[in-house]
Coordinates of C-alpha atoms in Angstrom, one line a residue:
M1 CA 290.9 127.1 261.4
T2 CA 292.0 123.6 261.6
D3 CA 295.6 122.4 261.5
V4 CA 295.0 121.0 258.1
D5 CA 293.8 124.3 256.8
R6 CA 296.8 126.1 258.4
R7 CA 299.2 123.7 256.7
A8 CA 297.5 124.2 253.3
V9 CA 297.7 128.0 253.6
A10 CA 301.3 127.8 254.7
A11 CA 302.1 125.7 251.6
E12 CA 300.3 128.1 249.4
F13 CA 302.2 131.1 250.8
G14 CA 305.5 129.1 250.4
A15 CA 304.8 128.5 246.7
L16 CA 303.8 132.1 246.2
A17 CA 307.0 133.3 247.8
A18 CA 309.1 131.0 245.6
D19 CA 307.3 132.3 242.5
L20 CA 308.0 135.9 243.6
A21 CA 311.6 135.1 244.2
S22 CA 311.9 133.6 240.7
L23 CA 310.1 136.6 239.1
T24 CA 312.4 139.0 241.0
A25 CA 315.5 137.2 239.6
T26 CA 314.1 137.2 236.1
L27 CA 313.3 140.9 236.3
T28 CA 316.8 141.7 237.6
T29 CA 318.4 139.7 234.7
T30 CA 316.1 141.4 232.2
L31 CA 316.9 144.9 233.6
T32 CA 320.6 144.2 233.5
D33 CA 320.3 143.0 229.9
M34 CA 318.3 146.1 228.9
E35 CA 320.9 148.4 230.5
A36 CA 323.6 146.7 228.5
R37 CA 321.6 147.0 225.2
L38 CA 320.9 150.7 225.9
A39 CA 324.6 151.3 226.5
R40 CA 325.4 149.6 223.2
L41 CA 322.8 151.7 221.4
E42 CA 324.3 154.9 222.8
R43 CA 327.7 153.8 221.4
L44 CA 326.3 152.9 218.0
F45 CA 324.3 156.2 217.8
A46 CA 327.4 158.2 218.6
A47 CA 329.5 156.3 216.1
D48 CA 326.7 156.8 213.5
E49 CA 326.6 160.5 214.0
A50 CA 330.4 160.8 213.8
H51 CA 330.4 158.8 210.6
E52 CA 327.6 161.0 209.0
V53 CA 329.6 164.1 209.8
G54 CA 332.7 162.5 208.1
E55 CA 330.6 161.5 205.1
R56 CA 329.3 165.0 204.6
A57 CA 332.8 166.4 204.8
G58 CA 334.2 163.9 202.2
S59 CA 331.3 163.8 199.8
D60 CA 332.7 166.1 197.2
A61 CA 335.9 164.1 197.0
Q62 CA 333.8 160.9 196.8
V63 CA 332.0 162.1 193.7
D64 CA 335.2 162.5 191.7
V65 CA 336.4 159.0 192.8
V66 CA 333.1 157.5 191.7
S67 CA 333.1 159.3 188.4
S68 CA 336.6 158.1 187.5
E69 CA 335.9 154.5 188.7
S70 CA 332.6 154.4 186.8
A71 CA 334.4 155.5 183.6
A72 CA 337.1 152.8 184.2
V73 CA 334.4 150.1 184.7
E74 CA 332.6 151.2 181.5
E75 CA 335.8 150.8 179.6
R76 CA 336.5 147.4 181.0
L77 CA 333.1 146.1 180.3
S78 CA 333.0 146.4 176.6
S79 CA 327.4 118.7 185.1
P80 CA 324.4 119.8 185.8
P81 CA 320.7 119.0 185.7
E82 CA 318.8 119.0 182.5
G83 CA 319.8 121.7 180.0
V84 CA 321.7 122.1 176.7
V85 CA 325.2 123.4 176.6
Q86 CA 326.0 125.0 173.3
S87 CA 329.5 124.9 171.7
T88 CA 331.5 128.0 171.0
G89 CA 333.5 129.0 167.9
G90 CA 336.4 127.3 166.4
R91 CA 340.0 128.5 166.2
P92 CA 341.7 129.8 163.0
A93 CA 345.1 128.7 161.8
V94 CA 348.0 131.1 161.6
E95 CA 348.5 130.3 157.9
E96 CA 345.3 132.2 157.1
P97 CA 344.3 134.4 160.1
P98 CA 340.6 134.9 160.4
V99 CA 339.1 138.1 159.2
E100 CA 336.1 138.1 161.5
E101 CA 335.6 140.8 164.0
P102 CA 336.6 140.4 167.6
P103 CA 333.8 139.9 170.1
V104 CA 332.8 143.2 171.6
E105 CA 331.1 142.6 174.9
E106 CA 328.9 145.6 175.3
P107 CA 327.8 146.6 178.8
A108 CA 324.6 144.9 178.0
V109 CA 321.5 144.7 180.1
E110 CA 319.2 141.8 179.6
D111 CA 315.6 142.6 180.1
V112 CA 313.8 141.2 183.0
D113 CA 311.7 138.2 181.9
P114 CA 308.3 139.2 183.4
G115 CA 306.9 135.8 182.7
A116 CA 303.5 137.1 181.7
D117 CA 302.5 133.7 180.4
V118 CA 302.5 131.2 183.2
A119 CA 301.7 127.6 183.4
P120 CA 298.0 127.1 184.2
G121 CA 296.9 125.5 187.4
A122 CA 296.3 126.1 191.0
D123 CA 298.9 127.8 193.2
R124 CA 301.9 125.7 193.9
R125 CA 303.6 126.5 197.2
V126 CA 307.2 125.1 197.0
V127 CA 309.1 125.5 200.3
L128 CA 312.6 124.0 200.1
E129 CA 314.3 123.4 203.4
P130 CA 317.4 125.6 203.8
S131 CA 320.8 124.0 203.4
P132 CA 323.2 126.9 203.1
A133 CA 326.6 126.0 201.7
V134 CA 328.3 128.8 203.6
D135 CA 328.4 128.9 207.4
E136 CA 325.9 131.5 208.5
P137 CA 326.4 134.0 211.2
A138 CA 324.0 133.7 214.0
G139 CA 321.4 136.2 214.9
K140 CA 320.1 139.4 213.3
G141 CA 320.6 141.9 216.1
P142 CA 318.3 142.6 219.0
S143 CA 315.0 144.4 218.7
V144 CA 315.0 147.9 220.0
E145 CA 312.1 150.2 221.0
S146 CA 313.5 153.4 219.4
P147 CA 312.1 155.8 216.8
P148 CA 312.1 153.9 213.4
A149 CA 313.8 155.4 210.4
P150 CA 311.3 156.2 207.6
A151 CA 310.7 153.3 205.4
P152 CA 308.0 154.0 202.8
Q153 CA 305.6 151.1 202.1
I154 CA 305.1 150.4 198.4
S155 CA 301.7 149.1 197.8
E156 CA 300.8 150.3 194.3
P157 CA 301.6 148.4 191.2
E158 CA 303.7 151.3 189.8
V159 CA 306.9 152.0 191.6
E160 CA 308.7 155.3 191.1
V161 CA 312.5 155.1 191.2
D162 CA 314.7 158.2 191.5
E163 CA 316.7 157.9 188.3
S164 CA 318.7 161.0 188.9
R165 CA 320.4 160.0 192.1
S166 CA 324.1 159.3 192.4
P167 CA 325.1 155.7 191.7
G168 CA 326.7 155.5 195.1
R169 CA 330.1 155.5 196.6
T170 CA 332.7 152.8 196.3
A171 CA 333.1 150.7 199.5
G172 CA 336.2 149.0 200.7
P173 CA 336.9 145.3 200.1
A174 CA 333.8 143.1 200.3
E175 CA 335.1 141.2 203.3
T176 CA 335.3 144.4 205.5
P177 CA 332.5 146.8 204.5
P178 CA 333.0 150.3 206.0
P179 CA 331.2 151.3 209.1
G180 CA 328.3 153.4 207.8
S181 CA 324.8 154.5 208.4
A182 CA 323.2 151.5 206.7
P183 CA 324.0 148.8 209.4
V184 CA 323.4 151.2 212.3
A185 CA 320.2 152.5 210.8
A186 CA 319.1 148.9 210.2
F187 CA 319.6 148.3 213.9
R188 CA 317.4 151.3 214.7
A189 CA 314.6 150.3 212.2
I190 CA 314.4 146.6 212.7
A191 CA 311.6 147.0 215.3
S192 CA 309.5 148.9 212.8
L193 CA 309.5 146.1 210.2
P194 CA 305.9 145.0 209.7
D195 CA 305.0 141.3 210.0
L196 CA 305.7 139.5 206.8
P197 CA 302.5 138.9 204.9
E198 CA 301.6 135.4 203.6
I199 CA 304.0 134.5 200.8
R200 CA 302.6 132.6 197.9
M201 CA 305.0 130.8 195.4
P202 CA 304.5 132.0 191.8
D203 CA 303.3 129.5 189.3
L204 CA 306.3 127.9 187.6
Y205 CA 306.9 126.0 184.4
P206 CA 308.6 122.6 184.8
W207 CA 312.0 124.0 183.7
Q208 CA 311.7 126.7 186.4
L209 CA 311.0 124.0 189.0
D210 CA 314.0 122.0 187.8
A211 CA 316.2 125.1 187.9
L212 CA 315.1 125.9 191.5
E213 CA 315.7 122.4 192.6
A214 CA 319.1 122.3 191.0
W215 CA 320.0 125.5 192.7
H216 CA 318.8 124.1 196.0
H217 CA 320.7 120.9 195.5
D218 CA 323.9 122.9 195.0
G219 CA 323.5 124.6 198.4
K220 CA 321.5 127.6 197.1
V221 CA 324.6 129.0 195.4
G222 CA 324.9 129.0 191.6
V223 CA 323.8 130.5 188.3
V224 CA 320.7 129.7 186.3
E225 CA 321.5 130.2 182.6
A226 CA 318.6 130.3 180.2
V227 CA 317.9 131.8 176.8
T228 CA 316.4 135.2 176.7
G229 CA 312.6 135.2 176.9
A230 CA 312.2 131.9 178.7
G231 CA 311.3 133.4 182.1
K232 CA 314.4 133.6 184.3
T233 CA 312.8 136.2 186.5
R234 CA 310.3 133.7 187.8
V235 CA 313.1 131.5 189.1
G236 CA 314.4 134.6 191.0
L237 CA 310.9 135.3 192.4
A238 CA 310.6 131.7 193.6
A239 CA 314.0 131.8 195.3
M240 CA 312.9 135.1 196.9
A241 CA 309.7 133.5 198.2
N242 CA 311.6 130.7 199.8
A243 CA 314.0 133.1 201.4
L244 CA 311.2 135.2 202.8
I245 CA 309.4 132.2 204.2
D246 CA 312.7 131.1 205.9
G247 CA 312.9 134.6 207.5
R248 CA 315.7 136.0 205.3
R249 CA 315.7 139.4 203.6
V250 CA 316.4 139.6 199.9
V251 CA 318.6 141.9 197.8
V252 CA 318.3 142.1 194.0
I253 CA 321.0 143.8 192.0
A254 CA 320.6 144.9 188.4
P255 CA 322.8 146.9 186.0
T256 CA 320.4 149.7 185.3
Q257 CA 317.5 151.7 186.8
G258 CA 315.2 150.5 184.1
L259 CA 315.7 146.9 185.3
V260 CA 315.3 148.0 188.9
T261 CA 311.9 149.4 188.0
Q262 CA 310.9 146.2 186.2
W263 CA 311.9 144.0 189.1
A264 CA 310.1 146.2 191.6
A265 CA 306.9 145.9 189.6
Q266 CA 307.2 142.1 189.6
V267 CA 307.7 142.1 193.4
V268 CA 304.7 144.3 194.0
E269 CA 302.6 142.1 191.7
H270 CA 303.6 138.8 193.2
F271 CA 304.2 139.7 196.9
P272 CA 301.7 142.4 197.9
G273 CA 302.3 143.7 201.4
V274 CA 306.1 142.9 201.4
R275 CA 308.1 146.0 202.4
L276 CA 310.0 147.0 199.3
S277 CA 312.8 149.5 198.9
T278 CA 314.6 150.6 195.7
D279 CA 317.4 152.6 197.4
A280 CA 320.2 150.8 199.3
S281 CA 321.5 154.2 200.6
R282 CA 318.3 155.0 202.5
S283 CA 316.0 153.4 205.0
P284 CA 316.8 149.7 205.7
G285 CA 313.3 148.9 207.0
W286 CA 312.6 146.5 204.1
H287 CA 312.0 142.8 203.4
V288 CA 313.2 143.1 199.7
L289 CA 315.7 145.6 198.4
I290 CA 316.2 146.2 194.6
D291 CA 318.8 148.5 193.4
T292 CA 321.6 149.0 190.9
V293 CA 324.9 147.2 191.4
H294 CA 326.6 150.6 191.7
T295 CA 324.7 151.6 194.8
V296 CA 324.8 148.2 196.5
A297 CA 328.6 148.1 195.9
G298 CA 328.9 151.4 197.7
H299 CA 326.4 150.9 200.5
D300 CA 326.3 147.7 202.5
P301 CA 322.5 147.2 202.9
L302 CA 322.7 144.5 205.6
W303 CA 323.1 144.8 209.3
P304 CA 325.9 143.1 211.1
D305 CA 325.8 139.3 211.3
E306 CA 322.9 139.1 208.8
A307 CA 322.6 136.2 206.3
A308 CA 320.6 137.1 203.2
L309 CA 319.7 136.1 199.7
L310 CA 321.3 137.9 196.7
V311 CA 319.6 137.6 193.3
A312 CA 322.0 139.0 190.7
D313 CA 320.2 139.8 187.4
E314 CA 322.7 139.8 184.5
A315 CA 325.2 138.0 186.7
H316 CA 327.9 138.1 184.0
R317 CA 328.0 141.9 184.3
Y318 CA 329.6 142.0 187.8
G319 CA 333.1 140.7 187.1
A320 CA 334.6 144.2 187.2
P321 CA 336.4 144.9 190.5
T322 CA 334.2 147.9 191.4
F323 CA 331.0 146.0 190.8
A324 CA 332.4 142.9 192.6
Q325 CA 332.2 144.8 195.9
A326 CA 328.4 144.2 195.8
L327 CA 329.2 140.4 196.1
R328 CA 329.5 140.3 199.9
P329 CA 330.1 137.2 202.0
S330 CA 327.0 138.0 204.0
F331 CA 325.0 136.9 201.0
T332 CA 325.1 133.2 202.0
Q333 CA 322.4 132.3 199.4
R334 CA 323.4 133.5 195.9
L335 CA 321.4 133.2 192.7
G336 CA 322.8 134.5 189.5
L337 CA 320.6 134.9 186.4
S338 CA 322.1 135.2 182.9
A339 CA 321.6 134.2 179.3
T340 CA 325.4 133.7 178.9
F341 CA 327.3 133.5 182.2
E342 CA 330.8 132.8 180.9
R343 CA 332.8 136.0 180.1
G344 CA 336.0 134.6 178.9
D345 CA 338.2 137.2 180.7
E346 CA 339.5 138.0 184.1
G347 CA 336.0 138.7 185.3
D348 CA 335.5 135.0 185.6
D349 CA 338.1 134.9 188.3
I350 CA 335.8 137.2 190.4
L351 CA 332.4 135.6 189.5
R352 CA 333.1 131.9 189.8
P353 CA 334.5 131.9 193.3
F354 CA 331.3 133.7 194.4
F355 CA 328.6 132.0 192.4
R356 CA 330.7 128.8 191.8
D357 CA 329.2 127.7 188.5
V358 CA 326.1 127.3 186.4
C359 CA 323.8 124.9 188.2
F360 CA 321.2 124.7 185.5
R361 CA 321.1 125.5 181.7
L362 CA 318.1 126.0 179.5
G363 CA 319.0 126.1 175.8
Y364 CA 316.9 126.6 172.7
E365 CA 316.2 122.9 172.3
R366 CA 314.2 122.5 175.5
A367 CA 312.8 126.1 175.3
L368 CA 311.3 125.3 172.0
A369 CA 310.1 121.8 172.9
D370 CA 308.4 123.1 176.0
G371 CA 306.8 126.0 174.1
L372 CA 308.5 128.6 176.2
I373 CA 309.5 130.8 173.3
A374 CA 308.1 131.4 169.8
R375 CA 309.3 129.4 166.9
F376 CA 311.4 131.4 164.5
R377 CA 312.9 131.6 161.0
V378 CA 316.3 133.1 160.1
A379 CA 317.2 134.9 156.9
Q380 CA 320.8 135.8 156.1
V381 CA 320.7 138.6 153.6
G382 CA 323.9 139.7 151.7
V383 CA 324.5 143.2 150.3
P384 CA 327.5 144.5 148.4
L385 CA 330.0 147.1 149.7
S386 CA 330.5 150.2 147.6
P387 CA 334.0 150.6 145.9
P388 CA 335.2 153.1 148.6
E389 CA 333.9 150.8 151.4
R390 CA 335.7 147.8 149.8
A391 CA 339.0 149.7 149.6
E392 CA 338.7 150.6 153.3
Y393 CA 337.8 147.1 154.2
D394 CA 340.7 145.5 152.3
A395 CA 343.3 148.0 153.8
A396 CA 342.1 147.1 157.3
S397 CA 342.2 143.4 156.6
A398 CA 345.8 143.7 155.4
G399 CA 346.8 145.5 158.6
I400 CA 345.2 142.7 160.6
R401 CA 347.2 140.0 158.7
R402 CA 350.5 141.7 159.2
A403 CA 350.0 142.3 163.0
W404 CA 348.4 138.9 163.6
Y405 CA 351.6 136.9 163.0
V406 CA 353.6 139.0 165.4
I407 CA 351.0 138.7 168.2
A408 CA 350.5 135.0 167.7
A409 CA 354.3 134.4 167.8
D410 CA 354.7 136.3 171.1
L411 CA 351.8 134.3 172.5
G412 CA 353.5 131.1 171.5
R413 CA 350.3 129.6 170.2
P414 CA 350.2 129.5 166.4
T415 CA 346.7 128.2 166.4
A416 CA 345.3 130.6 168.9
G417 CA 341.8 131.7 168.3
L418 CA 340.5 135.2 167.6
A419 CA 339.4 136.0 171.2
E420 CA 342.8 134.9 172.6
I421 CA 344.8 136.9 170.1
V422 CA 342.7 140.0 170.7
A423 CA 342.9 139.6 174.4
H424 CA 346.7 139.3 174.2
A425 CA 347.0 142.3 171.9
S426 CA 344.9 144.3 174.4
H427 CA 347.3 143.3 177.2
L428 CA 350.4 144.2 175.2
A429 CA 348.9 147.6 174.2
A430 CA 347.9 148.4 177.8
R431 CA 351.3 147.7 179.3
N432 CA 353.0 149.8 176.6
D433 CA 355.4 147.0 175.6
R434 CA 358.3 148.7 173.7
R435 CA 358.6 146.0 171.1
L436 CA 355.0 144.7 170.7
A437 CA 352.8 147.7 171.7
G438 CA 353.0 149.0 168.1
P439 CA 351.8 145.8 166.4
A440 CA 349.2 145.2 169.1
R441 CA 347.7 148.7 168.6
T442 CA 347.8 148.2 164.8
L443 CA 345.8 145.0 165.2
L444 CA 343.2 146.5 167.5
A445 CA 342.8 149.6 165.3
A446 CA 342.5 147.6 162.1
F447 CA 339.7 145.4 163.7
S448 CA 337.9 148.6 164.9
K449 CA 338.2 150.2 161.4
R450 CA 336.9 147.1 159.7
S451 CA 334.0 146.8 162.1
D452 CA 333.1 150.5 161.4
V453 CA 333.1 149.9 157.7
L454 CA 330.8 146.9 158.0
A455 CA 328.5 148.7 160.5
R456 CA 327.9 151.7 158.3
A457 CA 327.7 150.0 154.9
A458 CA 325.2 152.1 152.9
A459 CA 323.7 149.1 151.2
K460 CA 322.5 147.7 154.5
V461 CA 320.4 150.7 155.2
T462 CA 319.1 150.7 151.6
A463 CA 318.1 147.1 152.0
L464 CA 315.6 148.1 154.6
E465 CA 313.5 149.7 151.8
L466 CA 313.3 146.4 150.1
L467 CA 312.3 144.7 153.3
A468 CA 309.7 147.4 154.2
P469 CA 306.7 145.2 153.2
A470 CA 307.7 142.6 155.9
V471 CA 308.1 145.5 158.4
S472 CA 304.7 146.9 157.6
T473 CA 302.9 143.6 158.2
S474 CA 304.9 142.7 161.4
G475 CA 303.6 142.8 164.9
G476 CA 306.5 145.1 165.7
T477 CA 310.0 145.4 164.3
I478 CA 313.3 146.1 166.1
V479 CA 316.2 147.2 164.0
F480 CA 319.6 146.7 165.6
T481 CA 322.3 149.0 164.3
G482 CA 326.0 149.7 165.2
A483 CA 325.8 153.5 165.5
T484 CA 323.4 156.4 166.2
A485 CA 323.8 157.7 162.6
S486 CA 322.8 154.3 161.2
A487 CA 319.8 154.1 163.5
L488 CA 318.5 157.5 162.3
Q489 CA 319.1 156.5 158.7
A490 CA 317.2 153.3 159.2
A491 CA 314.2 155.1 160.7
E492 CA 314.2 157.6 157.8
T493 CA 314.5 154.9 155.2
L494 CA 311.5 153.0 156.6
E495 CA 309.5 156.2 156.9
R496 CA 310.1 156.9 153.2
A497 CA 308.9 153.4 152.4
G498 CA 305.6 154.0 154.2
C499 CA 306.4 152.4 157.6
V500 CA 305.8 154.5 160.7
S501 CA 309.2 154.3 162.4
A502 CA 311.3 156.0 165.1
A503 CA 314.9 155.8 166.4
V504 CA 316.1 155.8 170.0
H505 CA 319.7 156.4 171.0
G506 CA 321.9 157.4 173.9
E507 CA 321.6 161.2 173.3
M508 CA 317.9 161.0 174.3
D509 CA 316.8 161.2 177.9
Q510 CA 315.2 158.2 179.5
G511 CA 311.7 159.7 179.3
E512 CA 311.9 160.3 175.5
R513 CA 313.2 156.8 174.9
E514 CA 310.4 155.3 177.0
E515 CA 307.8 157.3 175.1
R516 CA 309.0 155.9 171.8
L517 CA 309.2 152.4 173.0
E518 CA 305.6 152.7 174.3
L519 CA 304.5 153.7 170.8
L520 CA 305.9 150.4 169.5
R521 CA 304.2 148.5 172.3
T522 CA 300.9 150.0 171.5
G523 CA 301.2 149.6 167.7
Q524 CA 301.4 153.4 167.0
T525 CA 304.9 152.9 165.6
R526 CA 305.7 149.9 163.4
S527 CA 309.4 149.8 164.0
I528 CA 312.1 151.1 166.4
S529 CA 315.8 151.3 165.5
A530 CA 318.7 151.8 167.9
P531 CA 322.5 151.3 168.3
R532 CA 322.8 148.5 171.0
L533 CA 320.3 150.2 173.3
L534 CA 317.6 147.6 172.3
D535 CA 319.9 144.6 172.7
E536 CA 318.7 144.1 176.3
G537 CA 316.3 145.5 178.8
V538 CA 313.4 146.0 176.4
D539 CA 310.1 144.1 176.7
V540 CA 308.0 144.3 173.6
P541 CA 306.0 141.1 173.6
D542 CA 304.3 141.6 170.3
A543 CA 307.5 142.3 168.3
D544 CA 308.1 139.5 165.9
L545 CA 310.7 140.8 163.4
G546 CA 314.3 141.6 164.2
I547 CA 316.6 143.1 161.6
I548 CA 320.3 143.2 162.4
L549 CA 322.3 145.7 160.4
A550 CA 325.5 145.4 162.3
A551 CA 326.3 141.7 162.6
S552 CA 327.6 140.7 166.0
K553 CA 330.5 138.4 166.8
S554 CA 329.3 138.1 170.3
R555 CA 327.2 135.1 171.3
R556 CA 325.7 137.0 174.2
Q557 CA 324.6 139.9 172.0
M558 CA 323.1 137.6 169.3
I559 CA 321.1 135.6 171.9
Q560 CA 319.8 138.8 173.5
R561 CA 318.8 140.3 170.1
L562 CA 316.9 137.1 169.1
G563 CA 315.4 137.2 172.6
R564 CA 313.7 140.5 171.8
V565 CA 311.5 138.9 169.3
V566 CA 311.0 135.3 170.3
R567 CA 308.8 135.9 173.4
R568 CA 305.8 133.6 173.1
K569 CA 303.0 135.2 171.2
P570 CA 299.4 135.0 172.4
D571 CA 298.2 133.9 168.9
G572 CA 301.1 131.4 168.5
R573 CA 302.7 133.1 165.5
S574 CA 306.4 132.6 164.9
A575 CA 309.2 135.2 164.9
R576 CA 311.6 136.2 162.1
L577 CA 315.2 137.3 162.4
V578 CA 317.1 139.0 159.5
V579 CA 320.9 139.2 159.6
L580 CA 322.3 141.5 157.0
Y581 CA 325.9 141.0 156.0
A582 CA 328.4 142.4 153.5
L583 CA 329.2 140.1 150.6
G584 CA 332.8 138.9 150.3
T585 CA 333.7 140.0 153.9
S586 CA 334.2 138.3 157.3
E587 CA 330.4 138.6 157.7
D588 CA 329.7 136.4 154.6
P589 CA 328.9 132.8 155.6
G590 CA 330.1 131.8 152.1
V591 CA 333.6 133.2 152.8
E592 CA 334.1 132.6 156.5
T593 CA 333.0 129.8 158.8
V594 CA 329.6 130.7 160.3
P595 CA 330.2 131.8 163.9
A596 CA 329.2 129.2 166.4
H597 CA 326.7 131.5 168.1
L598 CA 324.9 132.1 164.7
Q599 CA 325.1 128.4 163.8
E600 CA 323.5 127.6 167.2
I601 CA 320.5 129.8 166.3
V602 CA 320.3 128.6 162.7
T603 CA 320.3 125.0 164.0
H604 CA 317.2 125.5 166.1
A605 CA 315.3 127.6 163.6
D606 CA 312.2 126.2 161.8
A607 CA 313.8 127.4 158.6
A608 CA 316.9 129.2 157.5
A609 CA 317.9 130.6 154.1
T610 CA 320.5 132.9 152.5
F611 CA 319.6 135.6 150.0
A612 CA 321.5 138.3 148.0
L613 CA 319.9 141.7 147.6
P614 CA 318.6 143.4 145.5
R615 CA 318.5 140.4 143.1
Q616 CA 316.6 138.1 145.5
S617 CA 314.4 140.6 147.3
Q618 CA 311.1 138.9 146.4
E619 CA 312.3 135.5 147.5
A620 CA 313.5 137.0 150.8
L621 CA 310.0 138.6 151.4
A622 CA 308.3 135.3 150.6
F623 CA 310.5 133.5 153.1
L624 CA 309.7 136.0 155.8
R625 CA 306.0 135.7 155.2
G626 CA 306.4 132.0 155.9

C-alpha cells in the first residue's frame, strides 16, 4: 500500500469516527428525552386513574347538580361586508301602553342548512392563510407509542348517536377546565390518529364565499348571520375544511341531538375518511367532534395547549352561564352561525366578548336576489274572539295598563319599549322587591294570560277548515301552534276536512316524532302541526305552506318559521305563509303597529294581503293559489 493509499484510508477512518461520535451523541440525547417523556406519561397515567376513581365516587352527586342547572338554563332561555341589517320594532309611549305580547325567546333550535342545492361548477378549493386573532399556544403534545384508546371510525353515511346518554357534567370556569380523562386520553390516543385524507372544499355560493372571506378578514373570529334556509351550514363546512388543511382539529356544538345527527351526516358526506366523533366524553382520537353544548361544556375535548376551531350552530343559544362554559379560550378560531344573533339580554355580555360581533349578514333582499330561497306570499287572516275570550282578553289588558305605569316610572323611562319594560318587570319580580314585586308580577301574569287567550282562540282552529283546500294542494304544510292541545285540534280539524294530517308534540318520544315527520317528507301526510317543536331543526324541503295559529312577537321565531317553508324548490314554485290573528287585539295590524319583524317579511314578499274570515275565505284561497 502506498503512502497515498494509507493517507486516504486514514482520512476515511477519521470521518467514520466523527460520524460515529455524532451518532452516539444524538442517540444519547434521544434516549434522555424518551426517558423524560416516559416519566411524564407515568405521572399523567397515575393522575388519570386517580381522577377516574374520584369521578366514579362523585357521579351520583353530579347528576343532581346537572339536573338542577339544566332546569335553570331552560328557564333562563325562554360594519360589515355585504349584507342587509333589518330594523327592529318601535317603542310605545306611556300615554297608551302597547298591548302586544312580550317577545318569548323559546329555546329554539334552528335546523341545519344542509345546502342540498349547490352552485354548479367544478370543485373550488379555497385555502385561506391562517391569521388567528388570539395568541395560540404552541404545540399539541408529543406523540407516544402507547396503546390507543378506542376511536370508532365513521365511514357510513348514517351516523348513530346515543340520544339517551347524560348531557354531561358541568365543568369549572372556562379559563381553567378541570383535570379529567379527556386531555390525558387525548395524549394517549394522539399516536393512533390516522393520516388526514385529502380535504376538498365544498362548492359555495357567492354569498358563502363572501361570508368566509369576511370571517377570515376579522381574524377567524365572528358570527355569520343569515336568514334560515340560505345555507349557513356550508359556511361552517368550508371553515372546517380550512382548519383541517391547516392541521387543526374542529369542534361543532349544537343545542340538540337532532342537530348533532344532521351535522354528522354532512361531515360524513363532504369529508369521507375524516375521523368523526359525536361524544366529547369518550375517545378523543378524532379530527372532527360534533356534540351538544351540554356535553362540551362539561367535558373539555381538547388536549393541553391545543388551538382548535369551534363552529357554534345556533350561536345565540349559548349566552346562559352553564352553556358558556363550552366557549373555551383554546378555541382560537371561532365561527358562530345564527339567523338572529342578538339576544337583547345579559346573554350578549357572554357571547360578544367571545365571538366579538357579526362579521357578515345575509338578509332577505340578497337571499331572494341570488335565488337562495323560494319567493313567497304572505296572507294575514283575521278571525273574531268569542264573547268569553273577549272578556278574558280585556281583563288581562286592563291589568297590563295598570301595572305598566308603575314599572315605567320606576325605570325612569316613560317612553321605554315593551322588551325593556318586561325585562325590568322580570328583574323586579325575581329580586322580590317589597314595593314593586307585586305590580311586576301582575304585569307578567297579565301578559301571559293574554297570550294564552290569543293562542287558544277557537276561531283560529276553525279557520283551518276554511283553509283546507290550500292545505290539500300544497307540497306540504306546517301548522305552528302555541300549545299541544291546539296542535291536536288543528290535526283533527284538517282530518275532518279531508286532509291527511298529524300532530307532533313534546310528550312523544323522539322516534315517534321522526316517524311522523318522515310521513310529511314522503308525502304520505299532507300536514304536520306542533307547538313550537317545528320552529327549528326540521328539514322538509318540499313544504311550501306555513300556517301560524299563535302569532309570535319574536323576530327570531318568525324568521325561523318562515324558513321552514322557503327553502328553494326544485320546480321553482313559491311558498306561502298564513298568519292568523284575532281581530281587535294586539295581533290585529289594523289596531296595533305591525311588529318590525313581520313588516320585514311583508316588505320582501312577492305579495301580501289581509283577509277576514269567514267572510273573505274565497278571496284568501284565491290569493294563496297565486
